[in-house]
Structure formats: structure tokens, C-alpha cells
Amino acid sequence: MAAGEARHLRDVLARNVRMLRQERKLSQEQLADASGLHRTYVGSIERSERNVSLDSLNALASGLSTEVWSLLQPKRD
Amino acid sequence: MAAGEARHLRDVLARNVRMLRQERKLSQEQLADASGLHRTYVGSIERSERNVSLDSLNALASGLSTEVWSLLQPKRD
């Protein structure tokens, strides 16, 4: 599995989390509280730094009131 | 984040991986080889036992020639 593919997926997640968070006018701290995750962890996800697990994806999706699969779907700009 | 939600997501992934693997007439061992994962790891994913990471999801999707997001999308039976 090419490192490029792994990096691409982290970028897709980072972009979707940031876009949805901003649409909902949430700070990273507010999203962290809503997801039960640490604020610095949310920040590192938005910088594509994390190999996020299913459980954390689930927590993020619920904090953003969306579906996990849509967090990983590339969106056309 | 309710444990039920986490369990549900693992079940969705398990069902989708098994369905796609069988559609492609691959054994768990063949999918493990194609994904660069261990055979027993593929088996435990199909039993909903794993809190899979993005990198492993990426490897599975590439071994199944599909998109990561579709592996996590509930399918209507």
C-alpha cells in the first residue's frame, strides 16, 4: 500500500472534518468536547498527522452529526 | 460515543469486506496477501473484532480494488 495513498486518505479526512466543523461554527475545542476526544487530537487530525481508528472516526462523526463513511469520501471542491 | 455505535461500524465493515471478498472469489489468505495484512487479522476484521486504523482500511480497500469510504457505508440487503 503506497504511502501516497495513506497520506491521501488522511488529507481527505482532514479536509472533511475541518469543512464540517466550520460549517457548524464549532471550534476544535467544541468539536473535541462533542466527540469525547482531546482538543490536540482533533487539531492533529486536521493536519493529516493521525492514523485514526474506527472508534475515533465514530466519535468524530457523531460529534459532527454525520456518517463515518462520508468523512472519508473525497468531496469535489 | 455509545459502544453500540462502535460495534455497528465494525459490523458494517465486517459485512462489506466479506461480501466484496466473496464476490471477487478471494480466500481470506488471498485478500491478506493482496492487502499486505496478516491472514488472521483479516479474519478478525470479518468477525468485527478489530478497531481498524486508516492505514489498514486503505490496505483492505486497495486489496479489494474499492474505495475506503464504501467499505464503511452500510449496504441495503
Short mmCIF file of C-alpha atoms in Angstrom, two decimals:
data_model
loop_
_atom_site.label_atom_id
_atom_site.label_comp_id
_atom_site.label_asym_id
_atom_site.label_seq_id
_atom_site.Cartn_x
_atom_site.Cartn_y
_atom_site.Cartn_z
CA MET A 1 0.00 0.00 0.00
CA ALA A 2 1.64 3.15 -1.25
CA ALA A 3 2.44 5.78 1.39
CA GLY A 4 0.89 8.27 -1.03
CA GLU A 5 -2.49 6.53 -0.77
CA ALA A 6 -2.33 6.58 3.04
CA ARG A 7 -1.41 10.26 3.00
CA HIS A 8 -4.25 10.98 0.54
CA LEU A 9 -6.83 9.38 2.85
CA ARG A 10 -5.60 11.39 5.85
CA ASP A 11 -5.87 14.56 3.75
CA VAL A 12 -9.45 13.67 2.72
CA LEU A 13 -10.40 13.15 6.38
CA ALA A 14 -8.63 16.37 7.46
CA ARG A 15 -10.42 18.43 4.81
CA ASN A 16 -13.86 16.92 5.55
CA VAL A 17 -13.55 17.33 9.34
CA ARG A 18 -12.43 20.96 9.00
CA MET A 19 -15.15 21.79 6.43
CA LEU A 20 -17.97 20.23 8.52
CA ARG A 21 -16.64 21.75 11.75
CA GLN A 22 -16.54 25.22 10.22
CA GLU A 23 -19.99 24.77 8.62
CA ARG A 24 -21.30 24.01 12.12
CA LYS A 25 -19.38 27.00 13.53
CA LEU A 26 -17.55 24.80 16.04
CA SER A 27 -14.05 25.44 17.35
CA GLN A 28 -11.67 22.46 17.53
CA GLU A 29 -12.24 22.51 21.29
CA GLN A 30 -16.03 22.39 20.90
CA LEU A 31 -15.76 19.50 18.41
CA ALA A 32 -13.38 17.70 20.80
CA ASP A 33 -15.92 18.08 23.63
CA ALA A 34 -18.79 16.90 21.38
CA SER A 35 -16.74 13.87 20.28
CA GLY A 36 -15.17 12.95 23.59
CA LEU A 37 -11.72 13.41 22.06
CA HIS A 38 -8.83 15.67 23.15
CA ARG A 39 -8.57 19.10 21.51
CA THR A 40 -4.97 18.50 20.40
CA TYR A 41 -6.04 15.19 18.82
CA VAL A 42 -8.68 16.99 16.73
CA GLY A 43 -6.03 19.52 15.67
CA SER A 44 -3.61 16.77 14.62
CA ILE A 45 -6.36 15.03 12.59
CA GLU A 46 -6.99 18.30 10.72
CA ARG A 47 -3.22 18.42 9.95
CA SER A 48 -3.34 14.86 8.49
CA GLU A 49 -0.99 13.65 11.21
CA ARG A 50 -3.07 10.77 12.61
CA ASN A 51 -3.65 7.14 11.67
CA VAL A 52 -7.16 7.40 13.11
CA SER A 53 -9.02 4.27 14.31
CA LEU A 54 -12.64 3.25 13.66
CA ASP A 55 -13.67 4.21 17.21
CA SER A 56 -12.22 7.72 16.86
CA LEU A 57 -13.81 8.09 13.40
CA ASN A 58 -17.10 7.09 15.00
CA ALA A 59 -16.68 9.67 17.75
CA LEU A 60 -15.85 12.41 15.21
CA ALA A 61 -18.82 11.51 13.01
CA SER A 62 -21.15 11.64 15.98
CA GLY A 63 -19.64 14.96 17.17
CA LEU A 64 -20.27 16.36 13.66
CA SER A 65 -23.70 14.64 13.31
CA THR A 66 -22.66 12.91 10.12
CA GLU A 67 -21.83 9.38 8.89
CA VAL A 68 -18.32 7.88 9.18
CA TRP A 69 -18.24 6.85 5.51
CA SER A 70 -18.93 10.44 4.39
CA LEU A 71 -15.93 11.68 6.44
CA LEU A 72 -13.71 9.50 4.20
CA GLN A 73 -15.34 10.33 0.88
CA PRO A 74 -13.38 12.80 -1.28
CA LYS A 75 -15.56 15.83 -1.99
CA ARG A 76 -15.44 17.77 -5.27
CA ASP A 77 -14.43 21.39 -4.44
CA MET B 1 -19.87 7.64 21.90
CA ALA B 2 -22.12 4.66 22.57
CA ALA B 3 -20.43 1.24 22.43
CA GLY B 4 -23.35 0.17 20.28
CA GLU B 5 -22.38 2.69 17.57
CA ALA B 6 -18.78 1.44 17.59
CA ARG B 7 -19.95 -2.16 17.35
CA HIS B 8 -22.32 -1.24 14.50
CA LEU B 9 -19.48 0.29 12.47
CA ARG B 10 -17.29 -2.81 12.93
CA ASP B 11 -20.22 -4.97 11.78
CA VAL B 12 -20.70 -2.79 8.67
CA LEU B 13 -17.00 -3.13 7.82
CA ALA B 14 -17.03 -6.89 8.50
CA ARG B 15 -20.06 -7.45 6.25
CA ASN B 16 -18.68 -5.29 3.41
CA VAL B 17 -15.21 -6.88 3.47
CA ARG B 18 -16.66 -10.41 3.45
CA MET B 19 -19.18 -9.60 0.70
CA LEU B 20 -16.56 -7.97 -1.59
CA ARG B 21 -14.01 -10.69 -0.86
CA GLN B 22 -16.51 -13.44 -1.78
CA GLU B 23 -17.66 -11.52 -4.88
CA ARG B 24 -14.02 -11.50 -6.01
CA LYS B 25 -13.68 -15.23 -5.11
CA LEU B 26 -10.77 -14.49 -2.78
CA SER B 27 -9.92 -16.52 0.33
CA GLN B 28 -9.03 -14.55 3.49
CA GLU B 29 -5.41 -15.57 2.83
CA GLN B 30 -5.52 -14.21 -0.74
CA LEU B 31 -7.06 -10.93 0.46
CA ALA B 32 -4.40 -10.71 3.20
CA ASP B 33 -1.66 -11.16 0.57
CA ALA B 34 -3.27 -8.58 -1.74
CA SER B 35 -3.55 -6.11 1.17
CA GLY B 36 -0.23 -6.72 2.85
CA LEU B 37 -2.04 -7.70 6.04
CA HIS B 38 -1.85 -10.92 8.08
CA ARG B 39 -4.45 -13.62 7.35
CA THR B 40 -5.56 -13.82 10.98
CA TYR B 41 -6.02 -10.02 11.01
CA VAL B 42 -8.38 -10.23 8.00
CA GLY B 43 -10.30 -12.98 9.80
CA SER B 44 -10.67 -10.89 12.96
CA ILE B 45 -11.88 -7.89 10.92
CA GLU B 46 -14.58 -10.11 9.39
CA ARG B 47 -15.60 -11.10 12.96
CA SER B 48 -15.95 -7.41 13.97
CA GLU B 49 -13.13 -7.81 16.50
CA ARG B 50 -10.82 -5.02 15.33
CA ASN B 51 -10.61 -1.26 15.90
CA VAL B 52 -9.09 -0.89 12.44
CA SER B 53 -6.91 2.12 11.57
CA LEU B 54 -6.99 4.32 8.44
CA ASP B 55 -3.82 2.69 7.06
CA SER B 56 -5.28 -0.82 7.41
CA LEU B 57 -8.59 0.35 5.89
CA ASN B 58 -6.55 1.75 3.00
CA ALA B 59 -4.72 -1.55 2.56
CA LEU B 60 -8.01 -3.52 2.59
CA ALA B 61 -9.65 -1.17 0.09
CA SER B 62 -6.71 -1.49 -2.26
CA GLY B 63 -6.66 -5.29 -1.85
CA LEU B 64 -10.36 -5.32 -2.77
CA SER B 65 -9.97 -2.67 -5.51
CA THR B 66 -12.57 -0.42 -3.90
CA GLU B 67 -12.76 2.90 -2.02
CA VAL B 68 -12.25 3.14 1.77
CA TRP B 69 -15.44 5.13 2.26
CA SER B 70 -17.55 2.42 0.56
CA LEU B 71 -16.16 -0.19 2.99
CA LEU B 72 -17.78 1.80 5.82
CA GLN B 73 -21.10 2.53 4.11
CA PRO B 74 -24.00 0.36 5.29
CA LYS B 75 -25.45 -1.52 2.30
CA ARG B 76 -29.13 -2.33 1.97
CA ASP B 77 -29.51 -6.14 1.80
#
